[in-house]
Coordinates of C-alpha atoms in Angstrom, one line a residue:
Chain A
M11 CA 0.0 0.0 0.0
R12 CA 3.0 2.3 -0.1
P13 CA 2.3 3.9 -3.4
N14 CA -1.1 4.7 -2.2
I15 CA 0.2 6.6 0.8
L16 CA 2.6 8.5 -1.4
R17 CA -0.1 9.3 -3.8
T18 CA -2.5 10.6 -1.1
G19 CA 0.3 12.6 0.3
L20 CA 1.1 14.1 -3.1
A21 CA -2.6 14.9 -3.6
Y22 CA -2.8 16.8 -0.3
L23 CA 0.5 18.6 -1.1
I24 CA -0.9 19.8 -4.4
L25 CA -4.2 20.8 -2.7
A26 CA -2.5 22.6 0.1
A27 CA -0.1 24.5 -2.2
A28 CA -3.0 25.5 -4.5
A29 CA -5.1 26.6 -1.6
I30 CA -2.3 28.8 -0.2
L31 CA -1.7 30.4 -3.6
I32 CA -5.5 31.1 -4.1
L33 CA -6.1 32.3 -0.6
F34 CA -3.0 34.5 -0.4
P35 CA -4.5 37.6 -2.2
F36 CA -7.7 37.2 -0.1
W37 CA -5.5 37.1 3.0
T38 CA -3.6 40.2 1.9
A39 CA -6.8 42.1 1.5
L40 CA -8.2 41.0 4.9
S41 CA -5.1 41.4 6.9
N42 CA -4.3 44.8 5.5
S43 CA -7.8 46.0 6.1
L44 CA -7.2 45.3 9.8
M45 CA -3.8 47.1 10.0
T46 CA -3.0 50.7 10.9
E47 CA -1.7 52.8 8.1
S48 CA 1.9 52.6 9.3
E49 CA 1.7 48.9 9.7
S50 CA 0.4 48.4 6.1
A51 CA 3.1 50.6 4.6
T52 CA 6.1 49.0 6.3
Y53 CA 8.8 47.0 4.6
P54 CA 9.2 44.1 4.9
P55 CA 5.4 43.7 4.5
K56 CA 3.6 42.3 7.5
F57 CA 1.5 39.1 7.0
F58 CA -0.5 39.5 10.2
P59 CA -2.0 42.6 11.8
T60 CA -0.8 43.2 15.3
S61 CA -4.3 44.0 16.6
L62 CA -7.9 43.9 15.3
N63 CA -8.2 47.4 14.1
L64 CA -11.7 47.9 12.9
D65 CA -11.4 51.7 12.5
N66 CA -10.5 51.3 8.8
F67 CA -14.0 50.2 8.0
A68 CA -15.5 53.2 9.7
N69 CA -13.0 55.5 8.1
V70 CA -13.5 54.2 4.6
L71 CA -17.2 54.7 5.0
T72 CA -16.7 58.3 5.7
A73 CA -13.9 58.8 3.2
I74 CA -15.9 57.7 0.2
P75 CA -19.6 57.1 -0.4
I76 CA -19.1 53.3 -0.5
I77 CA -22.6 52.6 0.8
R78 CA -23.9 54.6 -2.1
F79 CA -21.8 52.6 -4.5
I80 CA -23.0 49.3 -3.0
V81 CA -26.7 50.5 -3.2
N82 CA -26.1 51.5 -6.9
S83 CA -24.7 48.1 -7.7
F84 CA -27.4 46.3 -5.8
L85 CA -30.1 48.3 -7.7
T86 CA -28.5 47.9 -11.0
S87 CA -27.8 44.1 -10.8
G88 CA -31.2 43.6 -9.0
I89 CA -33.2 45.3 -11.8
I90 CA -31.3 43.5 -14.5
T91 CA -31.7 40.1 -12.7
V92 CA -35.5 40.6 -12.3
G93 CA -35.7 41.8 -15.9
N94 CA -33.7 38.8 -17.1
L95 CA -35.9 36.4 -15.2
I96 CA -39.1 37.9 -16.7
T97 CA -38.0 38.4 -20.3
A98 CA -36.1 35.0 -20.5
S99 CA -38.9 32.9 -19.0
M100 CA -41.6 34.5 -21.2
A101 CA -39.6 34.0 -24.3
A102 CA -38.6 30.5 -23.3
Y103 CA -42.2 29.6 -22.7
A104 CA -43.1 30.7 -26.2
F105 CA -40.3 28.7 -27.7
A106 CA -41.1 25.6 -25.6
F107 CA -44.9 25.4 -25.7
L108 CA -46.4 27.7 -28.3
R109 CA -46.7 26.8 -31.9
F110 CA -46.3 29.6 -34.4
P111 CA -44.9 30.1 -37.9
G112 CA -41.2 30.9 -37.9
R113 CA -40.5 29.5 -34.4
K114 CA -37.4 27.6 -35.4
L115 CA -36.0 30.6 -37.3
L116 CA -36.6 33.0 -34.5
F117 CA -35.1 30.6 -31.9
A118 CA -32.0 30.3 -34.1
L119 CA -31.8 34.1 -34.3
F120 CA -32.0 34.3 -30.5
M121 CA -29.2 31.8 -30.2
A122 CA -27.2 33.7 -32.7
T123 CA -27.2 36.8 -30.5
M124 CA -25.0 34.9 -28.1
M125 CA -22.3 35.1 -30.7
I126 CA -22.3 38.9 -30.6
P127 CA -20.0 40.0 -27.8
W128 CA -21.2 43.0 -25.9
E129 CA -18.0 44.9 -26.7
V130 CA -18.9 44.9 -30.3
T131 CA -22.1 46.9 -29.8
V132 CA -20.7 49.2 -27.1
I133 CA -20.0 52.2 -29.3
P134 CA -23.5 52.4 -30.9
N135 CA -25.1 51.6 -27.6
Y136 CA -23.2 54.4 -25.9
L137 CA -24.3 56.8 -28.6
T138 CA -27.9 55.7 -28.3
V139 CA -28.0 55.9 -24.5
R140 CA -26.3 59.3 -24.7
S141 CA -28.8 60.6 -27.2
W142 CA -31.7 59.6 -25.0
G143 CA -30.1 61.5 -22.1
W144 CA -29.6 58.3 -20.1
L145 CA -26.0 58.9 -19.1
D146 CA -25.7 58.8 -15.3
S147 CA -29.1 57.0 -14.8
Y148 CA -30.3 53.6 -13.7
A149 CA -32.1 53.3 -17.0
G150 CA -28.9 53.6 -18.9
L151 CA -27.2 51.1 -16.5
T152 CA -29.9 48.5 -16.8
V153 CA -32.2 48.7 -19.8
P154 CA -29.6 47.5 -22.4
F155 CA -29.1 44.3 -20.4
L156 CA -32.7 43.3 -19.7
A157 CA -33.0 40.7 -22.4
T158 CA -30.8 37.6 -22.4
A159 CA -30.4 34.9 -25.0
F160 CA -28.4 32.7 -22.7
G161 CA -31.2 32.9 -20.1
T162 CA -33.8 32.2 -22.7
F163 CA -31.9 29.1 -23.7
L164 CA -31.4 28.0 -20.1
M165 CA -35.1 28.5 -19.2
R166 CA -36.3 26.7 -22.3
Q167 CA -34.2 23.7 -21.3
F168 CA -35.9 23.7 -17.9
F169 CA -39.3 24.0 -19.4
L170 CA -38.7 21.2 -21.9
Q171 CA -37.8 18.9 -19.0
L172 CA -41.2 19.4 -17.3
P173 CA -43.5 16.4 -17.6
K174 CA -45.6 16.7 -20.7
E175 CA -48.6 14.9 -19.1
L176 CA -48.8 17.7 -16.6
M177 CA -49.1 20.4 -19.3
E178 CA -51.6 18.3 -21.3
A179 CA -53.7 17.8 -18.2
A180 CA -53.8 21.5 -17.5
R181 CA -54.8 22.2 -21.1
I182 CA -57.6 19.7 -20.9
D183 CA -58.8 21.3 -17.6
G184 CA -59.2 24.4 -19.7
C185 CA -56.2 26.4 -18.5
G186 CA -55.0 29.0 -21.0
H187 CA -51.3 29.5 -21.7
I188 CA -51.0 32.6 -19.5
R189 CA -52.4 30.7 -16.6
I190 CA -50.2 27.7 -17.2
F191 CA -47.2 29.9 -17.5
A192 CA -47.8 31.8 -14.3
S193 CA -49.1 29.0 -12.0
L194 CA -47.6 25.9 -13.4
A195 CA -44.5 26.4 -15.6
L196 CA -42.8 29.1 -13.5
P197 CA -43.2 27.5 -10.1
L198 CA -42.0 24.1 -11.5
A199 CA -39.0 25.8 -13.1
M200 CA -37.9 27.4 -9.9
P201 CA -34.4 25.7 -9.9
G202 CA -33.9 27.2 -13.4
L203 CA -35.0 30.6 -12.3
A204 CA -32.7 30.4 -9.3
T205 CA -29.7 29.4 -11.5
L206 CA -30.4 32.2 -13.9
G207 CA -30.9 34.6 -11.0
V208 CA -27.6 33.9 -9.3
Y209 CA -25.7 33.9 -12.6
S210 CA -27.2 37.1 -13.8
F211 CA -26.8 38.9 -10.5
L212 CA -23.1 38.0 -10.2
N213 CA -22.4 38.8 -13.8
H214 CA -23.9 42.3 -13.6
W215 CA -22.6 43.0 -10.2
N216 CA -19.1 42.6 -11.7
M217 CA -19.8 44.7 -14.8
Y218 CA -17.0 47.1 -15.5
L219 CA -16.8 48.7 -19.0
W220 CA -20.4 49.8 -19.4
P221 CA -20.7 51.7 -16.0
L222 CA -17.3 53.1 -16.6
L223 CA -18.5 54.6 -19.9
I224 CA -21.9 55.9 -18.9
T225 CA -21.5 57.1 -15.3
N226 CA -19.6 60.3 -14.6
T227 CA -21.0 61.6 -11.3
E228 CA -19.8 60.0 -8.1
N229 CA -23.5 59.5 -7.1
M230 CA -24.2 57.0 -9.9
R231 CA -21.0 55.0 -9.7
T232 CA -21.2 51.3 -9.1
V233 CA -19.0 49.5 -6.7
Q234 CA -16.7 48.2 -9.4
I235 CA -15.9 51.7 -10.7
G236 CA -15.9 53.3 -7.2
I237 CA -13.4 50.8 -5.8
S238 CA -10.9 51.2 -8.6
M239 CA -11.0 54.9 -8.3
L240 CA -10.4 54.7 -4.6
Q241 CA -7.0 53.3 -5.2
F242 CA -5.9 56.3 -7.2
A243 CA -7.2 58.8 -4.7
E244 CA -5.7 57.2 -1.6
M245 CA -2.6 55.6 -3.1
T246 CA -0.7 55.1 0.1
A247 CA -3.5 54.2 2.5
W248 CA -3.6 50.6 1.6
N249 CA -5.3 49.7 4.8
L250 CA -8.3 51.9 3.8
V251 CA -8.3 50.6 0.3
M252 CA -8.3 47.0 1.5
A253 CA -11.1 47.8 4.0
G254 CA -13.1 49.1 1.1
I255 CA -12.3 45.9 -0.9
V256 CA -13.4 43.7 1.9
L257 CA -16.7 45.5 2.2
V258 CA -17.3 45.2 -1.5
L259 CA -16.4 41.5 -1.5
L260 CA -18.8 40.6 1.3
P261 CA -22.0 40.6 -0.8
S262 CA -20.4 38.5 -3.5
L263 CA -19.0 36.0 -1.1
L264 CA -22.4 35.7 0.5
M265 CA -24.0 35.2 -2.9
L266 CA -21.4 32.6 -3.7
A267 CA -22.0 30.7 -0.4
I268 CA -25.7 30.7 -1.1
G269 CA -25.7 30.0 -4.8
L270 CA -22.7 27.9 -5.4
G271 CA -24.4 24.5 -5.6
R272 CA -27.2 26.0 -7.7
L273 CA -24.7 27.5 -10.1
V274 CA -22.6 24.4 -10.5
G275 CA -25.4 21.9 -11.5
G276 CA -27.5 24.4 -13.3
L277 CA -24.9 26.0 -15.5
T278 CA -23.4 22.7 -16.7
T279 CA -26.8 21.3 -17.5
G280 CA -27.7 24.4 -19.5
A281 CA -24.3 24.7 -21.2
L282 CA -23.6 21.2 -22.2
K283 CA -26.7 19.1 -22.5
G284 CA -28.3 21.2 -25.2
Chain B
M18 CA -62.6 17.1 -26.5
D19 CA -65.5 17.2 -24.2
K20 CA -64.9 19.6 -21.4
S21 CA -68.3 19.8 -20.0
S22 CA -67.1 18.0 -16.9
A23 CA -64.2 20.5 -16.5
V24 CA -63.5 22.2 -13.2
P25 CA -65.9 24.9 -12.1
V26 CA -65.2 28.0 -14.2
K27 CA -63.6 30.8 -12.2
S28 CA -63.9 34.2 -13.5
G29 CA -60.2 34.4 -14.3
I30 CA -60.2 31.4 -16.5
Q31 CA -63.2 32.4 -18.5
H32 CA -61.4 34.4 -21.2
T33 CA -58.8 31.7 -22.0
R34 CA -61.3 29.0 -21.8
S35 CA -63.3 30.5 -24.6
A36 CA -60.2 30.6 -26.6
V37 CA -59.8 26.9 -26.4
R38 CA -63.2 26.5 -27.9
L39 CA -62.5 28.6 -30.9
P40 CA -62.3 26.9 -34.3
R41 CA -58.9 25.6 -35.4
R42 CA -57.8 28.5 -37.5
A43 CA -58.8 31.1 -34.9
R44 CA -57.0 29.1 -32.2
R45 CA -53.8 29.2 -34.3
W46 CA -54.1 32.9 -34.7
H47 CA -54.7 33.2 -31.0
E48 CA -51.6 31.2 -30.2
Y49 CA -49.5 33.3 -32.6
V50 CA -50.6 36.5 -31.0
L51 CA -49.9 35.0 -27.6
A52 CA -46.4 33.9 -28.7
M53 CA -45.6 37.4 -30.0
M54 CA -46.8 38.8 -26.7
F55 CA -44.4 36.5 -24.8
L56 CA -41.6 37.3 -27.1
A57 CA -42.1 41.0 -27.6
P58 CA -39.9 42.3 -24.7
S59 CA -36.9 40.2 -25.8
I60 CA -37.3 41.0 -29.5
L61 CA -37.6 44.7 -28.8
L62 CA -34.6 44.8 -26.5
F63 CA -32.4 42.7 -28.8
G64 CA -33.5 44.9 -31.7
I65 CA -32.5 48.1 -30.0
F66 CA -29.4 47.0 -28.2
L67 CA -28.0 44.3 -30.3
F68 CA -29.1 44.1 -33.9
Y69 CA -29.3 47.8 -34.5
P70 CA -25.9 48.5 -33.0
L71 CA -24.4 45.7 -35.1
I72 CA -25.7 47.3 -38.2
K73 CA -24.7 50.8 -37.0
S74 CA -21.2 49.5 -36.3
V75 CA -20.9 48.5 -39.9
Y76 CA -22.2 51.9 -40.9
L77 CA -19.9 53.8 -38.6
S78 CA -16.9 51.7 -39.7
V79 CA -17.1 52.9 -43.3
H80 CA -17.4 56.6 -42.3
S81 CA -15.2 59.2 -40.6
T82 CA -16.9 60.6 -37.5
T83 CA -16.9 63.9 -35.6
P84 CA -15.8 63.7 -32.0
R85 CA -19.5 64.0 -31.1
G86 CA -20.2 60.7 -32.8
E87 CA -21.9 62.2 -35.9
V88 CA -21.0 60.8 -39.3
A89 CA -18.8 63.2 -41.3
K90 CA -18.3 61.4 -44.6
F91 CA -18.2 58.1 -46.3
I92 CA -14.6 56.8 -46.6
G93 CA -15.2 53.2 -47.6
L94 CA -12.7 50.7 -46.2
R95 CA -10.2 53.3 -45.2
N96 CA -10.7 52.7 -41.5
F97 CA -9.8 49.0 -41.9
E98 CA -6.9 49.8 -44.2
K99 CA -5.5 52.2 -41.7
L100 CA -5.9 49.6 -38.9
F101 CA -4.0 46.9 -40.7
D102 CA -1.3 49.4 -42.0
S103 CA -0.5 50.6 -38.5
G104 CA 1.8 48.6 -36.4
H105 CA -0.3 49.8 -33.5
F106 CA -3.3 47.7 -34.2
L107 CA -1.3 44.6 -35.3
N108 CA 0.6 44.9 -32.0
S109 CA -2.6 44.9 -30.1
L110 CA -3.8 41.8 -32.0
W111 CA -0.5 40.1 -31.1
V112 CA -0.7 41.2 -27.5
T113 CA -4.3 39.7 -27.3
F114 CA -3.0 36.5 -28.8
E115 CA -0.1 36.3 -26.4
F116 CA -2.4 37.0 -23.5
M117 CA -4.7 34.2 -24.6
L118 CA -1.7 31.9 -24.9
F119 CA -0.5 32.8 -21.3
T120 CA -3.8 32.5 -19.6
V121 CA -6.0 29.8 -21.3
P122 CA -3.8 26.7 -21.2
T123 CA -2.4 27.5 -17.7
S124 CA -5.8 28.1 -16.1
I125 CA -7.4 25.1 -17.7
V126 CA -4.6 22.7 -16.8
L127 CA -4.6 24.0 -13.2
A128 CA -8.4 23.8 -12.9
L129 CA -8.3 20.2 -14.3
I130 CA -5.7 19.0 -11.8
L131 CA -7.5 20.6 -8.9
A132 CA -10.9 19.3 -10.0
A133 CA -9.6 15.8 -10.6
I134 CA -8.2 15.6 -7.1
C135 CA -11.4 17.1 -5.6
R136 CA -13.6 14.6 -7.4
T137 CA -12.0 11.7 -5.5
H138 CA -13.2 10.9 -2.0
L139 CA -10.2 12.2 -0.1
R140 CA -11.1 13.6 3.3
G141 CA -11.4 17.4 3.4
T142 CA -12.1 17.9 -0.3
K143 CA -15.3 19.8 0.6
L144 CA -13.2 22.6 2.2
F145 CA -10.8 22.6 -0.7
R146 CA -13.8 22.9 -3.1
F147 CA -15.0 26.0 -1.4
I148 CA -11.5 27.5 -1.3
F149 CA -10.9 26.8 -5.0
S150 CA -14.2 28.3 -6.0
L151 CA -13.6 31.5 -4.0
P152 CA -12.2 33.5 -6.9
L153 CA -15.7 33.4 -8.4
A154 CA -16.6 36.1 -5.9
I155 CA -13.8 38.3 -7.2
S156 CA -14.7 41.0 -9.7
V157 CA -12.1 42.4 -12.1
S158 CA -11.8 45.6 -10.2
T159 CA -11.5 44.1 -6.7
G160 CA -9.0 41.5 -8.0
S161 CA -7.0 44.2 -9.8
V162 CA -6.7 46.4 -6.8
I163 CA -5.6 43.6 -4.5
W164 CA -2.9 42.5 -7.0
M165 CA -1.8 46.1 -7.4
V166 CA -0.8 45.9 -3.8
L167 CA 0.9 42.6 -4.3
F168 CA 2.7 43.8 -7.4
H169 CA 4.0 47.0 -5.8
P170 CA 7.7 47.3 -6.7
T171 CA 9.1 48.3 -3.3
L172 CA 6.4 47.5 -0.7
G173 CA 4.7 44.6 -2.4
T174 CA 4.7 41.1 -1.1
L175 CA 5.8 39.4 -4.3
N176 CA 9.1 41.3 -4.5
Y177 CA 9.7 40.7 -0.8
L178 CA 9.3 37.0 -1.3
L179 CA 11.5 37.0 -4.4
Q180 CA 14.3 38.9 -2.5
A181 CA 13.9 36.6 0.5
A182 CA 14.6 33.7 -1.8
G183 CA 17.7 35.5 -3.1
L184 CA 16.2 36.5 -6.4
P185 CA 16.2 40.0 -8.0
A186 CA 13.1 42.1 -7.6
V187 CA 10.8 42.4 -10.7
Q188 CA 9.2 45.6 -11.9
W189 CA 5.9 43.7 -12.3
L190 CA 3.8 46.3 -14.0
T191 CA 6.3 48.8 -15.4
D192 CA 8.8 46.4 -17.1
P193 CA 7.5 45.8 -20.7
N194 CA 8.8 42.2 -20.5
W195 CA 6.9 41.5 -17.4
A196 CA 3.7 43.5 -17.5
L197 CA 1.7 41.1 -19.7
I198 CA 2.9 38.2 -17.6
S199 CA 1.8 40.0 -14.4
I200 CA -1.6 40.7 -15.9
S201 CA -1.8 37.0 -16.9
I202 CA -1.0 35.8 -13.4
M203 CA -3.7 37.9 -12.0
T204 CA -6.2 36.8 -14.7
V205 CA -5.4 33.1 -14.2
W206 CA -6.1 33.5 -10.4
M207 CA -9.3 35.3 -11.1
N208 CA -10.7 32.8 -13.7
L209 CA -9.7 29.7 -11.8
G210 CA -12.8 29.6 -9.7
F211 CA -15.2 29.4 -12.6
L212 CA -13.1 26.9 -14.6
F213 CA -12.7 24.7 -11.5
I214 CA -16.5 24.7 -10.9
L215 CA -17.2 24.0 -14.5
L216 CA -14.7 21.1 -14.9
L217 CA -15.7 19.6 -11.5
G218 CA -19.3 19.7 -12.6
G219 CA -18.4 17.9 -15.8
M220 CA -16.5 15.2 -13.9
E221 CA -19.4 14.7 -11.5
G222 CA -21.7 14.2 -14.5
V223 CA -19.8 11.0 -15.3
P224 CA -21.7 8.2 -13.6
E225 CA -20.0 6.8 -10.6
D226 CA -20.2 3.1 -11.8
I227 CA -17.8 3.9 -14.7
Y228 CA -15.2 4.9 -12.1
E229 CA -16.1 1.9 -10.0
S230 CA -15.6 -0.6 -12.8
A231 CA -12.3 1.0 -13.8
K232 CA -11.2 0.5 -10.2
M233 CA -12.3 -3.1 -10.3
D234 CA -10.2 -3.6 -13.4
G235 CA -7.2 -2.4 -11.4
A236 CA -6.7 1.0 -13.1
G237 CA -4.7 3.5 -10.9
P238 CA -5.9 7.1 -10.5
M239 CA -3.4 8.4 -13.0
R240 CA -4.6 6.0 -15.7
T241 CA -8.2 6.5 -14.8
F242 CA -7.7 10.2 -15.2
V243 CA -5.9 10.1 -18.5
Q244 CA -7.8 7.3 -20.2
L245 CA -11.3 7.7 -18.7
T246 CA -12.0 11.1 -17.2
L247 CA -10.3 13.2 -19.8
P248 CA -12.0 11.7 -22.8
L249 CA -15.4 11.6 -21.0
I250 CA -15.3 15.2 -20.1
S251 CA -13.7 16.4 -23.3
P252 CA -16.9 18.3 -24.2
T253 CA -16.6 20.3 -21.0
I254 CA -12.9 20.9 -21.5
F255 CA -13.7 22.1 -25.0
F256 CA -16.4 24.4 -23.8
A257 CA -14.1 25.7 -21.1
S258 CA -11.3 26.4 -23.5
V259 CA -13.5 28.2 -26.0
T260 CA -15.2 30.4 -23.4
S261 CA -11.9 31.2 -21.9
M262 CA -10.5 32.2 -25.2
I263 CA -13.5 34.4 -25.9
G264 CA -13.0 35.8 -22.4
A265 CA -9.4 36.6 -23.1
F266 CA -10.5 38.5 -26.2
Q267 CA -12.8 40.6 -24.1
S268 CA -10.5 41.4 -21.3
F269 CA -10.4 45.0 -20.3
G270 CA -10.8 45.8 -16.6
Q271 CA -7.6 44.5 -15.3
I272 CA -5.6 46.3 -18.0
H273 CA -7.5 49.6 -17.5
I274 CA -6.8 49.4 -13.7
L275 CA -3.3 48.0 -13.6
T276 CA -1.3 49.1 -16.7
K277 CA -3.5 51.3 -19.0
G278 CA -2.2 49.3 -21.9
G279 CA 1.5 50.2 -21.1
P280 CA 4.4 50.1 -20.7
M281 CA 5.2 50.7 -24.3
N282 CA 1.9 49.1 -25.4
S283 CA 3.0 45.8 -24.1
T284 CA -0.5 45.1 -22.5
N285 CA -2.6 47.0 -25.1
V286 CA -5.1 44.3 -25.8
L287 CA -7.8 44.6 -28.4
V288 CA -10.7 45.9 -26.3
Y289 CA -8.4 48.3 -24.5
N290 CA -7.2 49.7 -27.8
L291 CA -10.9 50.0 -29.0
Y292 CA -11.8 51.8 -25.8
Q293 CA -8.9 54.2 -26.2
D294 CA -9.7 55.0 -29.8
A295 CA -13.5 55.4 -29.3
F296 CA -13.9 56.9 -25.9
V297 CA -10.6 58.7 -25.2
N298 CA -9.8 59.9 -28.7
F299 CA -13.4 59.9 -29.9
R300 CA -12.7 58.2 -33.2
F301 CA -15.9 56.2 -33.3
G302 CA -15.4 55.1 -36.9
S303 CA -12.0 53.5 -36.3
G304 CA -13.3 52.1 -33.0
S305 CA -16.3 50.5 -34.8
A306 CA -13.9 48.9 -37.4
Q307 CA -12.0 47.4 -34.5
A308 CA -15.2 46.2 -32.9
L309 CA -16.0 44.4 -36.2
V310 CA -12.6 42.7 -36.3
L311 CA -13.2 41.5 -32.8
F312 CA -16.6 40.3 -33.8
V313 CA -15.3 38.2 -36.7
L314 CA -12.5 36.7 -34.5
I315 CA -15.0 35.7 -31.8
L316 CA -17.4 34.5 -34.4
I317 CA -14.8 32.1 -35.7
L318 CA -14.2 30.7 -32.2
T319 CA -17.9 30.3 -31.6
I320 CA -18.4 28.5 -34.9
I321 CA -15.5 26.2 -34.1
Q322 CA -17.1 25.4 -30.7
F323 CA -20.5 24.6 -32.3
K324 CA -19.0 22.5 -35.0
F325 CA -16.7 20.4 -33.0
G326 CA -18.2 20.8 -29.5
E327 CA -21.5 19.2 -30.5
K328 CA -19.9 16.2 -32.2
K329 CA -17.7 15.3 -29.3
V330 CA -20.4 14.9 -26.8
H331 CA -20.2 11.3 -25.8
Y332 CA -21.2 10.4 -22.3
Q333 CA -21.7 6.7 -22.8

């Protein structure tokens, strides 16, 4: 059994090394956020704070409107997520259960939109949004992202997996499509909605280029833009910057802890078993 | 279709119920209207924010524009000619390619190794799974700011560790030979969570009894991995590679925060160059031409994925 022990040891060695490398940047952020300014700016760099100094969190909250940034990001990703859930499940229902001429073609067209990277359309979209006076507004931040081809695809997969007999029974009982959609298909496709919700929220919480382009006032900045500007303003006060980073990371980490299992199973189903 | 014995009619159902009773043609028409109603929001939004911009990009790319974004005059393919004549754009294509080469294979191989170990029933893998998926919570800006501190030339931890090991310090972000490598290191770290989760998901999709029978046949873990796991999850690996390549093409945030495309354009990837041209120098025509080049490159990758990815799906 010797090779087995060796192998297990090697496996743990690899896991531990990888874990240290992956955790190290997180640790840098956390430990610096607890240091005093002089501690975080010493050389050689300290790996552990000497005391639990929580002032940084209070200070960063007064130094920059980080709460406002977080609220902006929450509103933006929240609106987009709800919008995605609505538009995607509606479109998916039509593709899964309604019969109409040109259905296949239209579905192919929807799928084709996944091949258009957002960056390609960014210039005309910027010009459109600017001409509507939507710079520095929630409308500008959210409306362009409300529809999602990926979400439509994902929800259609979930709808198609629902038992056919159930749908037929509802039809025979005289249920119309709107009623079936609202009180049968949607509740049954909850796992799909949850997957799409987590995916869409995280994705748009992390958006960078678009908010950078269309927000100019500090009031409308999202977390991602706000936090990267923080580092230019307070170049030397790493402890403050890192306290800000930790505050911003908290919601994402929470989302991850809640939604991880969902995301794993759901995304691979949607992505691969088409 | 006798529905006389159907459930008691509630007021809400009445309308739709009558629709079911309509003659065949009218019912079809009804379903068509309904479908359009369900599809309208998506079609409208795609039309305005996806299809129209795509056409507008083509239109802008063959015109010169004023700094306000208005079309000045038709110039044919001049924008494209200028792009491919200037070493600047070719450099940025090359940098994007290099960036892809540095990040995609590295992150996929790392994620594969970690996922393969975590799939086994070693004790403690649950904790490691959580740790390895942590980078999922990192956004490009939080990640970049953290690494900016790590990369700092005099106070940063990386140089401290290098010097402690007796090696010379590296100007991570200001040395043209190192900047793209530094950006790549940060990017691999940031993408590892997603790839780990994706590949682990693929491996868990393989039925357990296949592994069991391989074990019974006396195959060791290495052989099982190379001869069984890898071919079985090849569709997932393929999907992961193509999405990572597309992701590399779209990288922007880490470059905008860490290097601004410099030093000496050594990190000036495609999207950053596009951003510079369109939103800093207000050359929307030239920017649109670049966007279309990006579109074609990504389109090719997507088509490859559809062509080969679909065929390779073989679970059993």
